Short mmCIF file of C-alpha atoms and ligand atoms in Angstrom, two decimals:
data_model
loop_
_atom_site.label_atom_id
_atom_site.label_comp_id
_atom_site.label_asym_id
_atom_site.label_seq_id
_atom_site.Cartn_x
_atom_site.Cartn_y
_atom_site.Cartn_z
CA MET G 204 -26.37 95.26 1.81
CA LYS G 205 -23.83 94.00 -0.72
CA ILE G 206 -23.03 91.04 1.51
CA ALA G 207 -26.72 90.27 1.96
CA LYS G 208 -27.21 90.32 -1.84
CA LYS G 209 -24.24 88.02 -2.27
CA SER G 210 -25.59 85.53 0.29
CA VAL G 211 -29.03 85.56 -1.38
CA ALA G 212 -27.33 84.83 -4.71
CA LEU G 213 -25.30 82.05 -3.07
CA ILE G 214 -28.41 80.55 -1.51
CA LEU G 215 -30.14 80.72 -4.88
CA VAL G 216 -27.26 78.99 -6.62
CA LEU G 217 -27.10 76.30 -3.92
CA THR G 218 -30.87 75.75 -4.13
CA LEU G 219 -30.57 75.42 -7.88
CA ILE G 220 -27.79 72.87 -7.55
CA PHE G 221 -29.86 70.94 -5.00
CA ALA G 222 -32.89 71.04 -7.27
CA LEU G 223 -30.84 69.78 -10.20
CA PHE G 224 -29.50 66.95 -8.05
CA ALA G 225 -33.01 66.06 -6.93
CA ILE G 226 -34.34 66.10 -10.51
CA SER G 227 -31.46 64.03 -11.87
CA GLY G 228 -31.89 61.68 -8.89
CA CYS G 229 -35.55 61.28 -9.79
CA ALA G 230 -34.72 60.82 -13.43
CA ALA G 231 -32.19 58.14 -12.51
CA LYS G 232 -34.85 56.42 -10.42
CA GLU G 233 -37.42 56.58 -13.16
CA LYS G 234 -34.85 55.25 -15.57
CA LEU G 235 -34.97 51.84 -13.88
CA ASP G 236 -37.25 50.44 -16.54
CA VAL G 237 -37.22 46.72 -15.94
CA GLY G 238 -36.84 44.68 -12.76
CA ILE G 239 -35.94 41.02 -12.86
CA VAL G 240 -36.38 38.56 -10.02
CA LEU G 241 -34.80 35.10 -10.34
CA PRO G 242 -35.17 32.12 -7.97
CA THR G 243 -31.63 31.37 -6.81
CA LYS G 244 -27.95 32.04 -7.41
CA ASP G 245 -27.12 28.53 -6.26
CA GLU G 246 -28.00 26.90 -9.59
CA PRO G 247 -25.86 27.72 -12.65
CA ARG G 248 -29.04 27.81 -14.76
CA TRP G 249 -30.25 31.06 -13.15
CA VAL G 250 -26.82 32.70 -12.98
CA GLN G 251 -26.68 32.18 -16.72
CA ASP G 252 -30.06 33.88 -17.14
CA GLU G 253 -28.78 36.82 -15.07
CA GLY G 254 -25.74 37.28 -17.31
CA ARG G 255 -27.74 37.03 -20.51
CA PHE G 256 -30.37 39.48 -19.18
CA THR G 257 -27.91 42.11 -18.06
CA ALA G 258 -26.06 42.02 -21.38
CA ALA G 259 -29.20 42.09 -23.53
CA LEU G 260 -30.95 44.85 -21.57
CA LYS G 261 -27.85 47.03 -21.65
CA GLU G 262 -27.60 46.55 -25.39
CA ALA G 263 -31.28 47.42 -25.75
CA GLY G 264 -30.61 50.67 -23.84
CA PHE G 265 -32.58 49.84 -20.71
CA THR G 266 -31.65 50.24 -17.11
CA SER G 267 -32.41 47.12 -15.14
CA GLU G 268 -31.72 45.38 -11.89
CA VAL G 269 -31.63 41.65 -11.28
CA LEU G 270 -32.41 40.34 -7.79
CA PHE G 271 -32.31 36.75 -6.52
CA SER G 272 -34.83 35.23 -4.12
CA GLN G 273 -32.46 32.56 -2.81
CA GLY G 274 -35.15 29.94 -2.47
CA SER G 275 -37.40 32.13 -0.31
CA SER G 276 -40.82 33.43 -1.33
CA ALA G 277 -40.54 36.09 1.41
CA THR G 278 -37.31 37.41 -0.13
CA GLU G 279 -38.99 37.29 -3.52
CA LYS G 280 -41.79 39.53 -2.27
CA THR G 281 -39.30 41.97 -0.71
CA ASN G 282 -37.35 42.03 -3.98
CA VAL G 283 -40.49 42.82 -5.92
CA GLU G 284 -41.45 45.59 -3.49
CA SER G 285 -37.97 47.08 -3.67
CA LEU G 286 -38.08 47.15 -7.49
CA ILE G 287 -41.56 48.69 -7.45
CA SER G 288 -40.33 51.41 -5.12
CA LYS G 289 -37.51 52.10 -7.58
CA GLY G 290 -40.09 52.87 -10.24
CA VAL G 291 -39.90 49.86 -12.58
CA LYS G 292 -42.70 49.68 -15.14
CA VAL G 293 -42.25 46.02 -16.00
CA LEU G 294 -41.31 43.14 -13.71
CA ILE G 295 -39.94 39.89 -15.06
CA ILE G 296 -40.33 37.25 -12.37
CA CYS G 297 -39.31 33.62 -12.30
CA PRO G 298 -41.15 32.46 -9.19
CA GLN G 299 -39.55 30.43 -6.47
CA ASP G 300 -42.96 28.94 -5.65
CA GLY G 301 -45.73 29.47 -8.23
CA ASP G 302 -48.62 29.90 -5.80
CA ALA G 303 -46.68 31.93 -3.23
CA ALA G 304 -45.60 34.41 -5.93
CA ALA G 305 -49.25 35.38 -6.46
CA ALA G 306 -48.88 37.92 -3.64
CA ALA G 307 -45.93 39.56 -5.40
CA ALA G 308 -47.84 39.73 -8.71
CA ASP G 309 -50.83 41.26 -6.93
CA ALA G 310 -48.60 43.88 -5.28
CA ALA G 311 -47.14 44.77 -8.69
CA ALA G 312 -50.59 45.15 -10.22
CA LYS G 313 -51.63 47.45 -7.39
CA ALA G 314 -48.67 49.68 -8.23
CA GLY G 315 -49.56 49.64 -11.94
CA VAL G 316 -46.57 47.49 -12.85
CA LYS G 317 -46.95 44.83 -15.54
CA VAL G 318 -45.80 41.31 -14.72
CA ILE G 319 -44.11 38.91 -17.11
CA SER G 320 -43.79 35.41 -15.68
CA TYR G 321 -40.44 34.03 -16.79
CA ASP G 322 -39.84 30.31 -17.46
CA ARG G 323 -41.97 29.26 -14.47
CA LEU G 324 -45.62 30.28 -14.33
CA ILE G 325 -46.90 32.34 -11.41
CA THR G 326 -50.07 30.51 -10.41
CA SER G 327 -53.24 31.48 -8.51
CA SER G 328 -53.13 35.17 -9.44
CA GLU G 329 -55.16 37.19 -11.92
CA ASN G 330 -52.33 39.67 -12.20
CA VAL G 331 -49.91 37.82 -14.42
CA ASN G 332 -49.94 39.73 -17.70
CA TYR G 333 -47.72 37.54 -19.86
CA TYR G 334 -45.70 34.34 -19.75
CA VAL G 335 -42.43 33.72 -21.59
CA THR G 336 -41.42 30.09 -21.55
CA PHE G 337 -39.87 27.09 -23.20
CA ASP G 338 -42.15 24.28 -24.32
CA SER G 339 -41.92 22.45 -21.00
CA ILE G 340 -44.15 19.54 -21.97
CA ALA G 341 -41.78 18.99 -24.91
CA VAL G 342 -38.84 18.98 -22.47
CA GLY G 343 -40.30 16.03 -20.52
CA ALA G 344 -41.35 14.28 -23.72
CA ALA G 345 -37.82 14.61 -25.13
CA GLN G 346 -36.27 13.17 -21.97
CA ALA G 347 -38.67 10.22 -22.05
CA GLN G 348 -38.23 9.65 -25.78
CA TYR G 349 -34.48 9.43 -25.24
CA LEU G 350 -34.96 6.66 -22.68
CA VAL G 351 -37.44 4.88 -24.96
CA ASP G 352 -35.04 5.01 -27.92
CA LYS G 353 -32.17 3.66 -25.84
CA ALA G 354 -34.36 0.84 -24.50
CA ALA G 355 -35.39 -0.36 -27.96
CA GLY G 356 -35.84 -4.13 -27.99
CA LYS G 357 -35.60 -4.51 -24.21
CA THR G 358 -38.12 -6.07 -21.88
CA ALA G 359 -38.60 -5.31 -18.18
CA ALA G 360 -35.84 -2.68 -18.19
CA PRO G 361 -35.55 -1.10 -14.69
CA LEU G 362 -36.88 2.46 -14.69
CA PHE G 363 -36.20 5.00 -11.94
CA LEU G 364 -38.25 8.20 -11.96
CA TYR G 365 -37.32 11.58 -10.44
CA ALA G 366 -39.11 14.92 -10.62
CA GLY G 367 -38.65 18.61 -9.82
CA ALA G 368 -40.24 20.59 -6.98
CA SER G 369 -44.03 20.41 -6.50
CA SER G 370 -44.05 24.18 -5.90
CA ASP G 371 -42.84 24.68 -9.50
CA ASN G 372 -45.56 24.40 -12.14
CA ASN G 373 -42.87 23.29 -14.60
CA ALA G 374 -42.28 20.11 -12.61
CA PHE G 375 -45.83 19.10 -13.56
CA LEU G 376 -45.37 20.02 -17.23
CA PHE G 377 -42.07 18.12 -17.45
CA PHE G 378 -43.58 15.10 -15.76
CA GLU G 379 -46.71 15.23 -17.90
CA GLY G 380 -44.63 15.28 -21.08
CA ALA G 381 -42.49 12.38 -19.84
CA TRP G 382 -45.45 10.30 -18.67
CA ASN G 383 -47.22 10.64 -22.02
CA VAL G 384 -44.24 8.98 -23.71
CA LEU G 385 -43.20 6.52 -20.99
CA GLN G 386 -46.60 5.15 -19.99
CA PRO G 387 -47.23 3.14 -23.21
CA LYS G 388 -43.75 1.65 -22.81
CA ILE G 389 -44.48 0.70 -19.22
CA ALA G 390 -47.81 -0.78 -20.33
CA ASP G 391 -46.15 -2.88 -23.06
CA GLY G 392 -43.52 -4.26 -20.66
CA THR G 393 -40.45 -2.42 -22.00
CA PHE G 394 -39.94 -0.69 -18.64
CA VAL G 395 -40.68 -1.65 -15.05
CA ILE G 396 -40.86 1.20 -12.50
CA LYS G 397 -38.58 0.46 -9.57
CA ASN G 398 -38.78 3.42 -7.21
CA SER G 399 -42.32 4.77 -6.90
CA SER G 400 -45.33 2.93 -5.51
CA GLU G 401 -47.51 5.92 -6.50
CA ALA G 402 -46.37 5.71 -10.14
CA ILE G 403 -46.88 1.94 -10.11
CA ALA G 404 -50.41 2.41 -8.77
CA LEU G 405 -51.20 4.70 -11.74
CA GLN G 406 -49.18 2.96 -14.45
CA ASP G 407 -52.20 1.81 -16.43
CA LYS G 408 -53.44 5.38 -16.90
CA ALA G 409 -52.30 7.00 -20.17
CA THR G 410 -53.23 10.48 -18.97
CA LEU G 411 -52.91 11.70 -15.41
CA THR G 412 -54.84 14.44 -13.63
CA ARG G 413 -52.90 17.12 -11.81
CA ASP G 414 -53.78 15.49 -8.48
CA GLU G 415 -52.50 12.12 -9.67
CA MET G 416 -49.28 13.72 -10.87
CA ALA G 417 -48.99 15.50 -7.52
CA LYS G 418 -49.05 12.12 -5.76
CA ILE G 419 -46.22 10.75 -7.87
CA ILE G 420 -44.17 13.97 -7.83
CA GLY G 421 -44.62 14.16 -4.04
CA GLN G 422 -42.90 10.79 -3.79
CA ILE G 423 -40.10 11.19 -6.34
CA THR G 424 -39.38 14.91 -5.95
CA THR G 425 -35.81 16.18 -5.80
CA ASN G 426 -37.08 19.64 -4.88
CA TRP G 427 -34.54 20.75 -7.53
CA ASP G 428 -31.92 20.07 -4.87
CA PHE G 429 -28.70 18.15 -5.62
CA ASN G 430 -28.45 16.72 -2.12
CA GLU G 431 -32.05 15.66 -1.96
CA ALA G 432 -31.62 13.97 -5.34
CA LYS G 433 -28.53 12.15 -4.13
CA ASN G 434 -30.12 11.03 -0.86
CA LYS G 435 -33.21 9.80 -2.65
CA ALA G 436 -31.21 7.89 -5.25
CA GLU G 437 -29.09 6.31 -2.51
CA ALA G 438 -32.20 5.24 -0.60
CA HIS G 439 -33.73 3.75 -3.75
CA LEU G 440 -30.59 1.81 -4.59
CA THR G 441 -30.27 0.53 -1.04
CA ALA G 442 -33.89 -0.67 -1.12
CA ALA G 443 -33.61 -2.31 -4.56
CA PRO G 444 -32.30 -5.89 -4.84
CA ALA G 445 -29.48 -6.53 -7.33
CA THR G 446 -32.01 -8.06 -9.76
CA ASP G 447 -33.73 -4.64 -10.01
CA LYS G 448 -30.50 -3.02 -11.22
CA GLY G 449 -28.27 -4.10 -14.12
CA ASP G 450 -28.85 -1.85 -17.15
CA VAL G 451 -31.06 0.91 -15.77
CA PHE G 452 -32.95 3.88 -17.19
CA ILE G 453 -33.33 7.06 -15.19
CA LEU G 454 -35.64 10.00 -15.76
CA ALA G 455 -33.79 12.86 -14.04
CA PRO G 456 -35.56 16.23 -14.32
CA ASN G 457 -32.61 18.61 -14.81
CA ASP G 458 -28.84 18.74 -15.06
CA GLY G 459 -28.06 19.53 -11.43
CA THR G 460 -30.07 16.60 -10.15
CA ALA G 461 -28.94 14.39 -13.07
CA ARG G 462 -25.28 14.79 -12.07
CA SER G 463 -25.86 13.77 -8.48
CA ILE G 464 -28.19 10.92 -9.44
CA ALA G 465 -25.69 9.75 -12.10
CA ASP G 466 -22.81 9.81 -9.60
CA THR G 467 -24.88 7.77 -7.15
CA PHE G 468 -25.87 5.15 -9.73
CA ALA G 469 -22.30 5.01 -11.05
CA ALA G 470 -21.10 4.11 -7.55
CA ASP G 471 -23.45 1.11 -7.21
CA LYS G 472 -21.71 -2.17 -8.01
CA ASP G 473 -24.93 -3.82 -9.21
CA VAL G 474 -25.63 -1.11 -11.78
CA THR G 475 -23.96 -2.31 -15.00
CA SER G 476 -24.94 0.67 -17.15
CA PHE G 477 -27.37 3.54 -16.99
CA VAL G 478 -29.04 6.03 -19.29
CA VAL G 479 -29.85 9.29 -17.51
CA THR G 480 -31.63 12.37 -18.78
CA GLY G 481 -31.12 16.04 -17.92
CA GLN G 482 -32.06 19.55 -18.98
CA ASP G 483 -30.51 23.03 -19.18
CA ALA G 484 -27.20 22.24 -20.88
CA GLU G 485 -25.32 23.49 -17.83
CA LYS G 486 -21.58 23.59 -18.46
CA ALA G 487 -20.88 20.93 -15.83
CA SER G 488 -23.38 18.60 -17.51
CA VAL G 489 -22.01 19.33 -20.96
CA GLN G 490 -18.66 18.11 -19.60
CA TYR G 491 -20.43 15.05 -18.11
CA ILE G 492 -21.92 14.30 -21.54
CA ILE G 493 -18.54 14.65 -23.24
CA ASP G 494 -17.10 12.30 -20.57
CA GLY G 495 -19.96 9.79 -20.94
CA LYS G 496 -21.21 10.34 -17.38
CA GLN G 497 -24.60 11.86 -18.32
CA SER G 498 -26.46 10.62 -21.39
CA MET G 499 -28.31 13.70 -22.63
CA THR G 500 -29.56 17.14 -21.79
CA VAL G 501 -32.34 19.30 -23.15
CA PHE G 502 -30.80 22.55 -24.36
CA LYS G 503 -32.99 25.52 -23.59
CA ASP G 504 -31.42 28.50 -25.34
CA VAL G 505 -31.68 31.15 -22.63
CA ARG G 506 -30.80 33.82 -25.20
CA SER G 507 -34.15 33.27 -26.96
CA LEU G 508 -36.08 33.43 -23.70
CA VAL G 509 -34.29 36.60 -22.65
CA ASP G 510 -34.84 38.17 -26.09
CA ASP G 511 -38.53 37.29 -26.04
CA SER G 512 -38.90 38.79 -22.55
CA ILE G 513 -37.16 41.98 -23.56
CA LYS G 514 -39.24 42.32 -26.73
CA MET G 515 -42.31 41.86 -24.58
CA ALA G 516 -41.13 44.44 -22.04
CA VAL G 517 -40.41 46.93 -24.85
CA SER G 518 -43.92 46.51 -26.30
CA ILE G 519 -45.41 47.01 -22.85
CA LEU G 520 -43.30 50.13 -22.24
CA LYS G 521 -44.45 51.49 -25.61
CA GLY G 522 -48.05 50.77 -24.73
CA GLU G 523 -48.38 48.15 -27.45
CA THR G 524 -49.74 44.60 -27.19
CA PRO G 525 -46.88 42.09 -27.15
CA GLU G 526 -46.82 39.21 -29.60
CA THR G 527 -47.87 35.90 -28.04
CA THR G 528 -48.29 32.39 -29.44
CA GLY G 529 -50.75 30.74 -27.06
CA SER G 530 -51.80 30.69 -23.43
CA TYR G 531 -51.35 28.77 -20.18
CA ASN G 532 -53.96 28.47 -17.46
CA ASN G 533 -52.54 29.49 -14.09
CA LYS G 534 -55.49 28.13 -12.03
CA LYS G 535 -57.14 31.60 -12.15
CA VAL G 536 -56.79 32.95 -15.69
CA ASP G 537 -55.39 32.06 -19.10
CA VAL G 538 -52.08 33.88 -19.35
CA ALA G 539 -51.02 34.89 -22.87
CA ALA G 540 -47.71 33.19 -23.60
CA LYS G 541 -44.75 33.19 -25.95
CA GLN G 542 -43.16 29.77 -26.22
CA THR G 543 -39.68 28.71 -27.37
CA GLN G 544 -38.61 25.30 -28.67
CA VAL G 545 -35.94 23.08 -27.11
CA ILE G 546 -33.13 20.93 -28.56
CA VAL G 547 -32.01 17.47 -27.46
CA VAL G 548 -28.24 17.23 -26.97
CA ASP G 549 -26.08 14.17 -26.45
CA GLN G 550 -22.54 13.13 -27.37
CA ALA G 551 -23.47 12.98 -31.05
CA ASN G 552 -24.38 16.67 -31.42
CA VAL G 553 -22.91 18.37 -28.36
CA LYS G 554 -20.24 20.19 -30.36
CA ALA G 555 -22.56 21.34 -33.15
CA ALA G 556 -25.40 22.41 -30.84
CA LEU G 557 -23.45 24.14 -28.09
CA ILE G 558 -19.99 25.09 -29.33
CA ASP G 559 -20.27 25.65 -33.08
CA SER G 560 -23.49 27.57 -32.44
CA GLY G 561 -21.50 30.04 -30.31
CA TYR G 562 -23.41 29.32 -27.11
CA TYR G 563 -20.32 28.17 -25.19
CA ALA G 564 -16.60 28.47 -25.91
CA ALA G 565 -14.73 25.27 -26.75
CA THR G 566 -12.11 26.28 -24.17
CA ASP G 567 -14.71 25.76 -21.41
CA PHE G 568 -14.46 21.99 -21.94
CA THR G 569 -11.93 19.20 -22.19
CA GLY G 570 -12.02 16.17 -24.45
CA LEU G 571 -14.14 17.75 -27.19
CA ASN G 572 -13.60 16.20 -30.62
C1 LIG V 868 -36.58 25.31 -14.98
C2 LIG V 868 -35.36 24.45 -15.20
C3 LIG V 868 -34.52 24.39 -13.94
C4 LIG V 868 -35.39 24.03 -12.75
C5 LIG V 868 -34.62 24.10 -11.44
C6 LIG V 868 -37.33 24.82 -13.79
O1 LIG V 868 -38.47 25.57 -13.58
O2 LIG V 868 -37.38 25.31 -16.13
O3 LIG V 868 -34.61 24.96 -16.28
O4 LIG V 868 -33.50 23.44 -14.06
O5 LIG V 868 -36.50 24.87 -12.66
O6 LIG V 868 -34.22 25.37 -11.16
#
């Protein structure tokens, strides 16, 4: 009888321990507040976002998990499903492919999870709650303005155009911003386009429709891929006669592609000098700028974007309405958006903008004055 009582007590204690484990397990699960899905680990830009997110969310007292889609919309969907199953309340997604990510946003909505589109807009879905972004039209305009300023007084300067991936809505915004600034300078004879028959066919149009931009981007896309950018630049330089080279101007959409395009142009004996744009202020490109191998970059302070996303997530978690500054149409709905400004960086302000501001450490670079 005594033994039986003891075993009952033991069973009770064990059950209690199990129950406590189960409850704390559940609590731990529920504590995963925010899930973040980024496009790829293969570009420094997104690895930087990961680091800044993890640090900021930890400081804000949130549990979070960052997953990478590695260039695959299928992986992106699996990542989203996995985070939903872990109980996240808010998903911050930077889509690999804007349209393809609609399925992931729809799945989140079905599970009652709010979706913040991060940097790139998720298109063709009604279930994108908010958008946190840089002013992407301003990015393209800044790149183009840099080329225009450097070409002051020139006539018939050779212009080579490159763009991002057609599956990324930003590639359209960047190109739109650049075209708005470049087109008048093509029309007045400052620049002559050398590498795109589609752009030449539309060069008299000050404003392009999305379909017209799609034609040009389809031809000059780098797909955000260093190798594709390099191969394309090589093919263009092989096709161009020496008279189409000399002092050239290159619209390169971001830093990764800018470095490979710059290396390719630098290796061509008929290219005397080149001005090449970029964006992201990736460390490798900051070094290229210091070394005079890339002309400029557009600095997008990831800390602001991360902060804005977290503020938004916090408001959502508290059941409040997040602060927004405008909206972007995603082909289905107008998505309320919070937008952050960008800064042009070249040799003249690289130290002030990126080192003195505390964004990067001086020890990360050589040759800084
Ligand atoms: C981002 C850029 C990035 C590019 C390639 C764009 O959507 O805005 O910062 O360089 O994708 O990943």
